[in-house]
Amino acid sequence: MRAYRSSSSVVVAGKYIALGFYVAFALFPLYWLLKIAVTPDKLIFTDGTSLVPSGFTFENFSTVLVQTDFLAYFRNSLVVSLGTAAITTCIAAAAGYAFSRFDFRGKRLVIAVMLITQMFPLLMIIAPIYKIVAYVGLLNSLTSLIIVYTAFNIPFATFLMQSFFDGIPKDLEEAGMIDGCTRFTALRKIILPLTLPGLAATLGFIFTAAWSELLFALMLINSNDTMTFPVGLLTFVSKFSVDWGQMMAAGVLALVPSCLFFIFIQRYLVQGLTSGAVKG
Amino acid sequence: MARIELQTISKAYGSVEVMRDINLTIEDGEFIVLVGPSGCGKSTLLRMIAGLEPITGGEFRIDGKRMNEVPPRDRDMAMVFQSYALYPHMDVARNMGFSLEIRKSATEERVSKVEAAAKTLGLTDLTKRLPKALSGGQRQRVAMGRAIVRDPSAFLFDEPLSNLDAALRVEMRLEIARLHQRLAATMIYVTHDQVEALTLADRIVVLNAGDIQQVGTPLELYERPANKFVAQFIGSPTMNILSVEQSGRGVQLKDGTVLQLTNGSDKSSARELGVRPEHLNVVTPEKAHLSGVAELVEHLGSDTNIHAKVPGVGQVLVRQHGHFPLKAGEPVDIALDLEKAHLFDADGRRLAA
Ligand SMILES: Nc1ncnc2c1ncn2[C@@H]1O[C@H](COP(=O)(O)OP(=O)(O)OP(=O)(O)O)[C@@H](O)[C@H]1O
Ligand SMILES: [Mg+2]
């Protein structure tokens, strides 16, 4: 009995150590980002790999905010990411609902095609995308990015939304329809409130994906005033040197909206919203 | 109030026909129970009546008006789902009043109707709770309340009690019977529990594999089953079926015993004899039709079920009232109540008495 208990507490301790190790591993890059951002420029190389900076400054942040185009990049990224997230989620919710609830001709085909689009490495299609965007005259515009990101994220977002709708018993809408709803009212009054966690998760996921996308932004945007944030970060890399402090400060600032966004949606992410609907 | 007519209704999923040629008229205020084995189409039929499932063929009428294409919300029917289907994000009161909310009835009217229904169902203290904070039985009551509040012209129930334990099931069964007496509304009730069917129904519809086997009052089904399927489906324990062939004015069992059946005239097409276990009796050897050995004796208190093996005839189940002092392995002599026996032909149809 004693042996069993002590061995199980060893297991528990082992679990916590493993978890702690994992968390440290995952968070270390973030810590390093923050550390470099607050280290005065002249100390960056002398400090080397010591874990705590020997000096402390907010100078990098103020330089980034005042002297660079960072705020413009930031605004562009916000427009692109919010636009992409909103449009994608709306379309994916509608498509996911249809896939989950209806049987229609060509359903399997559409699903297959959507899966296939997810199989190609993006690099393969970058040239044709560039040609198309250039042809319709949308190069250097935020619109082009929103369209391209939306197109790429819809399949995944649709599958995600479909699985959320699948998790809501069909009986609920049917009960609503018998209670006097049209299919649409039932969707709005019964299904929608129950899929809020799903919508929030999808929004969050797409927002982050668009926020950190570099490849297409690099290809489709050249002018400084439509650059998104990941592209803008590269301007801190000049031919002869990298401005580490400012780049890291910009990186820290770039984390802020993602964090805010998740804090805002996390209350919708709580699970178990549908519990109690059916016998269970 | 509603008189519901189904005329040559059929249902197919793609090329698979799951129901065919369903004809049924349900009178206003009648309590109809649909029974049948799993997969026979009970739910499908109910859902077609509710409007949740498109009708493939035939005509569906309410009070003489064709309703095939009318959406569920305009059929004025309330439905209680097997899963209850309570709206998880609404409290009990809002769940019950949701139909009135959708139909934009006045708030005071809604509140008073919900209160009245909650009172009838003993839910008054729970109206502010969410469904997840209710027990199974309470959820079931809320689901019933949601139907009552609407005061519909017909109630549809799809196995509403199958998720409850035995005691609660009996209680809710009484509740539903009371509800029917009080509201006098048309009710269509799906179940595969024959006790529910026999106790609740004005008329029972027995379905098998998408066909109606028989429609009748509980007593009619018990006493005059149309065929072997109904005979075996209604009544518990199941009716004994023994192979026979004609012999003079009676029939002859496989072991040579001749039974002088008085009912019916033509027995030439008789292939099987059906006798319910309660119509068999353990008797003294000289009065017996069959003699065998008790293989298994079940003492249920109110009844004793004797599973006997009769050489040349096969397994026979005898149900004796009360406690019957018999042990497995002992010989047993059995008499059949020939008045209550049924004869079936090669297709399983019952030969008219
Ligand atoms: N969407 C569907 N596509 C194809 N066949 C279906 C579909 N829904 C039901 N069926 C078939 O229709 C038949 C009737 O099903 P139904 O659900 O009405 O049975 P049931 O009598 O209610 O059974 P249970 O007692 O198990 O609830 C079954 O054979 C089933 O396989
Ligand atoms: Mg069913």
JSON list of C-alpha atoms in Angstrom, two decimals, chain A residues 169 171-183 185 189-191 193-194 272-280, chain B residues 47 50 52 72-73 77-79 81 83-90 95 98-99 101-103 131-132 139 146 150 163:
[
{"chain": "A", "resi": 169, "resn": "PRO", "atom": "CA", "xyz": [-28.08, 17.47, -31.75]},
{"chain": "A", "resi": 171, "resn": "ASP", "atom": "CA", "xyz": [-33.31, 17.27, -32.38]},
{"chain": "A", "resi": 172, "resn": "LEU", "atom": "CA", "xyz": [-32.83, 20.79, -31.07]},
{"chain": "A", "resi": 173, "resn": "GLU", "atom": "CA", "xyz": [-33.58, 22.48, -34.38]},
{"chain": "A", "resi": 174, "resn": "GLU", "atom": "CA", "xyz": [-36.40, 20.08, -35.05]},
{"chain": "A", "resi": 175, "resn": "ALA", "atom": "CA", "xyz": [-37.90, 20.85, -31.66]},
{"chain": "A", "resi": 176, "resn": "GLY", "atom": "CA", "xyz": [-37.56, 24.54, -32.54]},
{"chain": "A", "resi": 177, "resn": "MET", "atom": "CA", "xyz": [-39.22, 24.04, -35.91]},
{"chain": "A", "resi": 178, "resn": "ILE", "atom": "CA", "xyz": [-42.11, 22.22, -34.27]},
{"chain": "A", "resi": 179, "resn": "ASP", "atom": "CA", "xyz": [-42.32, 25.01, -31.70]},
{"chain": "A", "resi": 180, "resn": "GLY", "atom": "CA", "xyz": [-42.94, 27.45, -34.51]},
{"chain": "A", "resi": 181, "resn": "CYS", "atom": "CA", "xyz": [-39.56, 28.48, -35.90]},
{"chain": "A", "resi": 182, "resn": "THR", "atom": "CA", "xyz": [-38.59, 28.52, -39.53]},
{"chain": "A", "resi": 183, "resn": "ARG", "atom": "CA", "xyz": [-35.31, 26.76, -40.16]},
{"chain": "A", "resi": 185, "resn": "THR", "atom": "CA", "xyz": [-35.17, 31.29, -36.83]},
{"chain": "A", "resi": 189, "resn": "LYS", "atom": "CA", "xyz": [-32.30, 31.43, -31.75]},
{"chain": "A", "resi": 190, "resn": "ILE", "atom": "CA", "xyz": [-31.17, 27.93, -30.88]},
{"chain": "A", "resi": 191, "resn": "ILE", "atom": "CA", "xyz": [-28.15, 26.81, -32.86]},
{"chain": "A", "resi": 193, "resn": "PRO", "atom": "CA", "xyz": [-26.06, 30.66, -29.26]},
{"chain": "A", "resi": 194, "resn": "LEU", "atom": "CA", "xyz": [-24.78, 27.12, -28.89]},
{"chain": "A", "resi": 272, "resn": "GLY", "atom": "CA", "xyz": [-20.14, 22.20, -22.12]},
{"chain": "A", "resi": 273, "resn": "LEU", "atom": "CA", "xyz": [-22.57, 24.75, -23.46]},
{"chain": "A", "resi": 274, "resn": "THR", "atom": "CA", "xyz": [-24.76, 22.02, -24.90]},
{"chain": "A", "resi": 275, "resn": "SER", "atom": "CA", "xyz": [-24.81, 19.81, -21.83]},
{"chain": "A", "resi": 276, "resn": "GLY", "atom": "CA", "xyz": [-28.33, 19.08, -20.65]},
{"chain": "A", "resi": 277, "resn": "ALA", "atom": "CA", "xyz": [-29.83, 19.22, -24.12]},
{"chain": "A", "resi": 278, "resn": "VAL", "atom": "CA", "xyz": [-30.31, 15.52, -24.40]},
{"chain": "A", "resi": 279, "resn": "LYS", "atom": "CA", "xyz": [-30.69, 12.77, -21.84]},
{"chain": "A", "resi": 280, "resn": "GLY", "atom": "CA", "xyz": [-26.98, 12.40, -20.87]},
{"chain": "B", "resi": 47, "resn": "ARG", "atom": "CA", "xyz": [-41.71, 12.40, -38.18]},
{"chain": "B", "resi": 50, "resn": "ALA", "atom": "CA", "xyz": [-44.81, 16.09, -37.66]},
{"chain": "B", "resi": 52, "resn": "LEU", "atom": "CA", "xyz": [-39.83, 16.79, -40.12]},
{"chain": "B", "resi": 72, "resn": "PRO", "atom": "CA", "xyz": [-43.92, 21.65, -39.07]},
{"chain": "B", "resi": 73, "resn": "ARG", "atom": "CA", "xyz": [-44.63, 25.07, -37.56]},
{"chain": "B", "resi": 77, "resn": "MET", "atom": "CA", "xyz": [-48.63, 19.69, -33.36]},
{"chain": "B", "resi": 78, "resn": "ALA", "atom": "CA", "xyz": [-46.37, 19.39, -30.35]},
{"chain": "B", "resi": 79, "resn": "MET", "atom": "CA", "xyz": [-43.73, 16.71, -30.13]},
{"chain": "B", "resi": 81, "resn": "PHE", "atom": "CA", "xyz": [-38.56, 13.74, -28.36]},
{"chain": "B", "resi": 83, "resn": "SER", "atom": "CA", "xyz": [-33.85, 12.76, -26.26]},
{"chain": "B", "resi": 84, "resn": "TYR", "atom": "CA", "xyz": [-36.13, 15.51, -24.81]},
{"chain": "B", "resi": 85, "resn": "ALA", "atom": "CA", "xyz": [-34.29, 18.08, -26.98]},
{"chain": "B", "resi": 86, "resn": "LEU", "atom": "CA", "xyz": [-34.45, 20.83, -24.37]},
{"chain": "B", "resi": 87, "resn": "TYR", "atom": "CA", "xyz": [-32.79, 24.09, -25.36]},
{"chain": "B", "resi": 88, "resn": "PRO", "atom": "CA", "xyz": [-29.64, 24.00, -23.22]},
{"chain": "B", "resi": 89, "resn": "HIS", "atom": "CA", "xyz": [-29.13, 27.75, -23.07]},
{"chain": "B", "resi": 90, "resn": "MET", "atom": "CA", "xyz": [-32.66, 28.55, -21.87]},
{"chain": "B", "resi": 95, "resn": "ASN", "atom": "CA", "xyz": [-37.93, 26.31, -22.62]},
{"chain": "B", "resi": 98, "resn": "PHE", "atom": "CA", "xyz": [-40.47, 29.19, -26.25]},
{"chain": "B", "resi": 99, "resn": "SER", "atom": "CA", "xyz": [-43.26, 28.31, -28.67]},
{"chain": "B", "resi": 101, "resn": "GLU", "atom": "CA", "xyz": [-42.37, 33.48, -27.51]},
{"chain": "B", "resi": 102, "resn": "ILE", "atom": "CA", "xyz": [-41.89, 32.57, -31.18]},
{"chain": "B", "resi": 103, "resn": "ARG", "atom": "CA", "xyz": [-45.57, 33.07, -31.89]},
{"chain": "B", "resi": 131, "resn": "PRO", "atom": "CA", "xyz": [-31.65, 21.84, -18.31]},
{"chain": "B", "resi": 132, "resn": "LYS", "atom": "CA", "xyz": [-28.18, 20.66, -17.35]},
{"chain": "B", "resi": 139, "resn": "ARG", "atom": "CA", "xyz": [-36.03, 16.95, -18.06]},
{"chain": "B", "resi": 146, "resn": "ARG", "atom": "CA", "xyz": [-43.17, 22.45, -23.48]},
{"chain": "B", "resi": 150, "resn": "ARG", "atom": "CA", "xyz": [-48.85, 25.18, -26.61]},
{"chain": "B", "resi": 163, "resn": "ASN", "atom": "CA", "xyz": [-34.59, 6.86, -20.91]}
]
